Structure formats: C-alpha cells, structure tokens
XYZ file of C-alpha atoms in Angstrom:
88
model
C 7.204 -0.051 1.583
C 4.149 1.472 0.323
C 2.010 3.833 2.878
C -1.624 2.841 3.875
C -4.452 3.545 1.549
C -6.871 3.190 4.219
C -9.207 5.917 5.777
C -8.700 4.832 9.329
C -5.945 5.289 11.429
C -5.986 4.330 15.277
C -6.466 1.289 17.212
C -7.786 0.366 20.537
C -7.887 -3.191 22.491
C -9.930 -4.002 25.487
C -7.274 -6.238 27.596
C -9.888 -7.264 30.072
C -10.991 -9.322 26.521
C -7.613 -10.060 25.118
C -6.322 -13.423 25.649
C -3.032 -13.011 23.703
C -3.835 -15.374 21.009
C -2.306 -13.245 18.376
C -4.836 -14.615 15.957
C -5.425 -10.722 14.861
C -1.820 -10.329 14.103
C -1.865 -13.778 12.087
C -5.121 -12.872 10.081
C -3.754 -9.581 9.348
C -0.353 -11.032 8.056
C -2.285 -13.655 5.959
C -4.593 -10.551 4.603
C -1.211 -8.327 3.758
C 1.209 -10.599 2.377
C -0.555 -14.257 2.147
C 1.326 -16.208 4.605
C 0.816 -16.481 8.590
C 3.385 -14.677 10.367
C 2.997 -12.590 12.935
C 6.464 -10.761 12.080
C 4.921 -9.410 8.777
C 1.616 -8.247 10.469
C 0.523 -4.591 10.677
C -1.209 -4.873 13.910
C 1.248 -5.829 17.149
C 0.187 -7.125 20.437
C 2.484 -6.608 23.276
C 2.349 -8.189 27.019
C 2.890 -4.762 29.057
C 2.263 -6.269 32.570
C 1.589 -10.437 33.187
C -1.901 -9.539 32.980
C -2.026 -6.998 30.318
C -2.110 -7.748 26.549
C -3.128 -4.932 24.005
C -2.738 -4.086 20.543
C -0.250 -1.138 19.911
C -0.014 -0.706 16.277
C -2.333 -1.259 13.283
C -2.572 -0.019 9.793
C -6.482 0.139 10.446
C -7.975 -1.869 7.198
C -11.286 -0.634 6.273
C -12.680 -4.536 6.523
C -10.549 -5.185 9.562
C -10.011 -9.060 9.110
C -8.484 -8.981 12.602
C -11.879 -7.539 14.465
C -13.647 -10.816 12.376
C -10.962 -13.326 13.566
C -10.683 -12.496 17.146
C -12.625 -15.393 19.284
C -12.864 -13.259 22.259
C -14.778 -10.316 20.773
C -12.204 -7.965 21.714
C -11.720 -6.272 18.968
C -14.437 -3.979 17.056
C -14.609 -1.296 14.603
C -16.462 1.887 14.796
C -18.437 2.213 11.504
C -17.762 5.818 11.290
C -14.392 6.226 12.599
C -12.829 2.896 11.480
C -11.467 2.853 15.244
C -10.750 -0.584 16.283
C -11.908 -0.950 19.929
C -13.785 -3.115 22.332
C -17.247 -1.803 23.416
C -19.525 -3.750 21.161
C-alpha cells in the first residue's frame, strides 16, 4: 500500500458535534477508492461510550473531503497545520 503524500498527519473530532453518521468515512473511501465502503476508508470513527463518537485514524488529505461532507460541521481543517478539528 502506498504511503500518504499529504503533508498533514493528525485528526481530531469534537464528539459533542459528531452524530456517528459515518459520512466522513464514506466520502473518504469514495475519494480514495471510487467506492462507498467504510472498510476501505482511511478515517475511522469509533463509539468509545454510548454517547461518545470520535475519529481515530486519518491520512489527512490536503483537500479533506470528509470535512466538506460532514453534515453537522463537526470537522474542520486548520489551513496552516492541516489538522482536522472542530472549532470553526
């Protein structure tokens, strides 16, 4: 598997905004593989508690389609560091 060519390396997610829709996973897999398949996504969401859902892995694309796709604005990308986070 080829390594990421992105200059960005980290992701954070605000669990108070994330509703667990997995849309970020679907758009990531579609962008990278051409199919909507969460198993082929580079980002993963996990439910750590019944009310806590957060992203734990990401290749941090420079254009971040997961940020664009999130219906609750739970993700944003810092323009300098590329860190995907919530504080928009």
